[in-house]
Short mmCIF file of C-alpha atoms and ligand atoms in Angstrom, two decimals:
data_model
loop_
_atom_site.label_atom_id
_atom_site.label_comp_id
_atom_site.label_asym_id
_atom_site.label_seq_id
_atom_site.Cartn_x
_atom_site.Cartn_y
_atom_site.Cartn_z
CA UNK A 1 32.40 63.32 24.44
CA UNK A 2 29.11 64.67 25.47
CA UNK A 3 30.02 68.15 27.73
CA UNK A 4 31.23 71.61 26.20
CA UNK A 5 32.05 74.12 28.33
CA UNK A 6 33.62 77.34 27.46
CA UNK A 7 35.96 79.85 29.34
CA UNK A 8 36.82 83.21 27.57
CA UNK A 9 40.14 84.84 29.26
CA UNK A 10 41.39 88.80 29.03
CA UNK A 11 44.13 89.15 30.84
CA UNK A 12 45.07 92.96 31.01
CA UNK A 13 49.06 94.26 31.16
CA UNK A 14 50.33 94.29 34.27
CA UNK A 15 53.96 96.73 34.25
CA UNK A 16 55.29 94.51 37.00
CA UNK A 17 53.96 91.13 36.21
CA UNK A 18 56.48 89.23 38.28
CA UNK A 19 53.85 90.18 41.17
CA UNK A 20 51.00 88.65 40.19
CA UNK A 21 49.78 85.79 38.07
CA UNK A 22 47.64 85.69 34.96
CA UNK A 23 46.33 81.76 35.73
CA UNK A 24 47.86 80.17 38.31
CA UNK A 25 49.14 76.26 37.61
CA UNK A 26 46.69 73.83 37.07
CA UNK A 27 45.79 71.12 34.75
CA UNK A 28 42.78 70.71 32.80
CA UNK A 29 40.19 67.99 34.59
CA UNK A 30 38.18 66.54 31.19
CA UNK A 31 38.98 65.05 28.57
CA UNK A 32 40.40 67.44 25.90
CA UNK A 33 40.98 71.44 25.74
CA UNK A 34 40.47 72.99 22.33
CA UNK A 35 42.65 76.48 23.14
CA UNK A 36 41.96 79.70 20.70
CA UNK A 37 44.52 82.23 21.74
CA UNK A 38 45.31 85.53 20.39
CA UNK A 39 49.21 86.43 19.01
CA UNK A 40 49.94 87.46 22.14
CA UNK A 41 52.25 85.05 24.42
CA UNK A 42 51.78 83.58 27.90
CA UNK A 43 50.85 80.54 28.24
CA UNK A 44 53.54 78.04 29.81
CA UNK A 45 53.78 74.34 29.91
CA UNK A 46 55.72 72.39 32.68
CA UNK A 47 57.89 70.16 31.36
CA UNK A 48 59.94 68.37 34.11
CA UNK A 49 60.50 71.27 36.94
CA UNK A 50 61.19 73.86 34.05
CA UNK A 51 57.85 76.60 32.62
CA UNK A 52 58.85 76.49 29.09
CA UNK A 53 56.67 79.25 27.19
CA UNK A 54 54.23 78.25 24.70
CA UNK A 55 55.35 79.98 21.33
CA UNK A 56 52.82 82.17 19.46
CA UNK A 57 50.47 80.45 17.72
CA UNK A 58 50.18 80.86 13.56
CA UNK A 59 46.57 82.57 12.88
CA UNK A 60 43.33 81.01 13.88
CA UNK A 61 45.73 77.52 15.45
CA UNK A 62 44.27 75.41 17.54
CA UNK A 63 46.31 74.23 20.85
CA UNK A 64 44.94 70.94 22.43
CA UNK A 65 45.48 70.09 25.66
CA UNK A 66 45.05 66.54 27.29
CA UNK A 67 43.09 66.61 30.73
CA UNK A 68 43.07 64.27 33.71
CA UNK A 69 40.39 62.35 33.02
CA UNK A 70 41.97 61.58 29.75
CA UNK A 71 44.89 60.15 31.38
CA UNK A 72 42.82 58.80 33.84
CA UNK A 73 40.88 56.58 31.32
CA UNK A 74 43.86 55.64 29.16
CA UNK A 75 45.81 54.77 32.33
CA UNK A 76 49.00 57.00 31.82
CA UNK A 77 48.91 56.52 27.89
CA UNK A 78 47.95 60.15 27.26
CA UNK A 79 48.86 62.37 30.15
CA UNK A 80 47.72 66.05 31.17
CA UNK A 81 49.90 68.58 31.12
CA UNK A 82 50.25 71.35 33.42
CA UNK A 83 49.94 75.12 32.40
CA UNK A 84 49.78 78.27 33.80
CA UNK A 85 49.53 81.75 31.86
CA UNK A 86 51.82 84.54 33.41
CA UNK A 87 51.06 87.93 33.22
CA UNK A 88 52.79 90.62 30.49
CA UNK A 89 54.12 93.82 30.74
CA UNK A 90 52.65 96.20 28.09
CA UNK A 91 50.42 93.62 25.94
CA UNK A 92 46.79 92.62 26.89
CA UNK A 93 46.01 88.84 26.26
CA UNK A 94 42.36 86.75 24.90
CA UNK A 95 41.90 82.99 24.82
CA UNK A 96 38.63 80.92 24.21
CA UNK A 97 39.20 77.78 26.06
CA UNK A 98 36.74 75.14 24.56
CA UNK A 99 36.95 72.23 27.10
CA UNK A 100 35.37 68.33 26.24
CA UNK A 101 34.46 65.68 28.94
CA UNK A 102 31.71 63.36 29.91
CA UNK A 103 28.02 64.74 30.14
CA UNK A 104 26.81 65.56 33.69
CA UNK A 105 23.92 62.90 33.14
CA UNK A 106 26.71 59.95 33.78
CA UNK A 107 28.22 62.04 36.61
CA UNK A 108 27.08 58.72 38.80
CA UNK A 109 28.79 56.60 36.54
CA UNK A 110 31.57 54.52 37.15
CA UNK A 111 34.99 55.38 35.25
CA UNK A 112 38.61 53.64 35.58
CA UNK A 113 41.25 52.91 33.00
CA UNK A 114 39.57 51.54 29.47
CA UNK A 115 39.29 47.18 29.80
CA UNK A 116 40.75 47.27 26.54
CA UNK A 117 44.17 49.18 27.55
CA UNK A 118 44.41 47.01 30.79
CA UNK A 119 43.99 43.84 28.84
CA UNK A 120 46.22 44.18 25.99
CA UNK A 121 46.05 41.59 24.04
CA UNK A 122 45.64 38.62 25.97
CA UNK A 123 48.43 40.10 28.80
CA UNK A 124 47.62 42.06 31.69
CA UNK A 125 48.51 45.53 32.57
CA UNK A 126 48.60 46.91 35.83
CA UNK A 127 45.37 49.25 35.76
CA UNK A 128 47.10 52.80 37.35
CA UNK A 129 43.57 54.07 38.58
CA UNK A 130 41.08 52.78 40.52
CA UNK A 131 37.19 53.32 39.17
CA UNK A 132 35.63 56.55 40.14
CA UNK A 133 32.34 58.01 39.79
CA UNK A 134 32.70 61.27 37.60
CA UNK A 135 30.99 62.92 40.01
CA UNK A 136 33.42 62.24 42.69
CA UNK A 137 36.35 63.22 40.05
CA UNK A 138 34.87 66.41 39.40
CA UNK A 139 34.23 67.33 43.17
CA UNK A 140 37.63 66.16 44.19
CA UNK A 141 38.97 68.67 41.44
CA UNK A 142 37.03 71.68 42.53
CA UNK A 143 37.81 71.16 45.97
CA UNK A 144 41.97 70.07 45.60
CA UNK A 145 43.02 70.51 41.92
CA UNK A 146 43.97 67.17 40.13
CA UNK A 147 42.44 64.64 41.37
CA UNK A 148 44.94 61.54 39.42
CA UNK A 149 47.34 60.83 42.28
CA UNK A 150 43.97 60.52 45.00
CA UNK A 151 42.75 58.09 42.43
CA UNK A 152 46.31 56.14 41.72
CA UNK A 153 46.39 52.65 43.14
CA UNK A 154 49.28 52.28 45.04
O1 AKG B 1 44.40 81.55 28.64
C1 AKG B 1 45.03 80.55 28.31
O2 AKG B 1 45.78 80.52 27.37
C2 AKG B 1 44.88 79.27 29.10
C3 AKG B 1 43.55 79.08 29.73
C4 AKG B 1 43.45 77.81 30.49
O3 AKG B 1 44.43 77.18 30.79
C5 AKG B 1 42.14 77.28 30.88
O4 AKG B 1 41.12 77.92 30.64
O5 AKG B 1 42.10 76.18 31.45
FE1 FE2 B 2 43.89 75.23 31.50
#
């Protein structure tokens, strides 16, 4: 993986945090997200149609998230997950999020699932994705949020 960008978070106590939101939902668009966060809690993970809170991590842990154009390249074998981080009452919160992807010199490149995962072994599997220039990807995710389902073949 040839990108690294980081995103440093402080979200600050909010005494009624049911009206507002510390990150609203999203996935993550590259490849992996190396997450450093502090012992405080918020973070949420959608399983399903249920938030399920993230539990606090042990000292100096590492949580890594899968991003779309993961899943996109391993056609559904590793899938993103989507998070959200919701706002607490009387306890500040710091992450470092460390995100990995593609370099912006192959951003006209041409990406779809790996050859090797749609031709297992001899048989064929259904490629979920159609090829897509990273560029393209990464517009379509700054302008509409996850971009998989634009790119699924039908
Ligand atoms: O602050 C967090 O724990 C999550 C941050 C996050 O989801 C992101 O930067 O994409
Ligand atoms: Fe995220």
């Amino acid at each position: 993986m040839e990108s690294q960008t980081m995103a440093c978070h402080y979200y600050p106590p909010c005494p009624q945090p049911h009206l507002t939101i510390g990150s609203s939902k999203h996935t993550d668009p590259f490849c992996l997200t190396i997450l450093l966060q502090d012992h405080n809690q918020g973070l949420q993970v959608r399983n399903h149609d249920r938030w399920v809170d993230m539990p606090k991590s042990a000292q100096g842990a590492l949580v890594v998230n899968v991003g779309d154009f993961l899943q996109l390249i391993t056609n559904d074998k590793f899938k993103s997950v989507e998070h959200r981080v919701v706002a607490q009452s009387s306890t500040t919160r710091s992450s470092v999020a460390c995100f990995f992807g593609p370099g912006s010199e192959n951003k006209y490149r041409l990406y779809g699932p790996a050859k090797e995962l749609v031709l297992l072994g001899g048989d064929h599997v259904e490629p979920v994705y159609r090829e897509v220039h990273l560029v393209e990807f990464l517009d379509y995710f700054k302008s509409n949020g996850s971009p998989l389902s634009h790119f699924k073949l039908s």
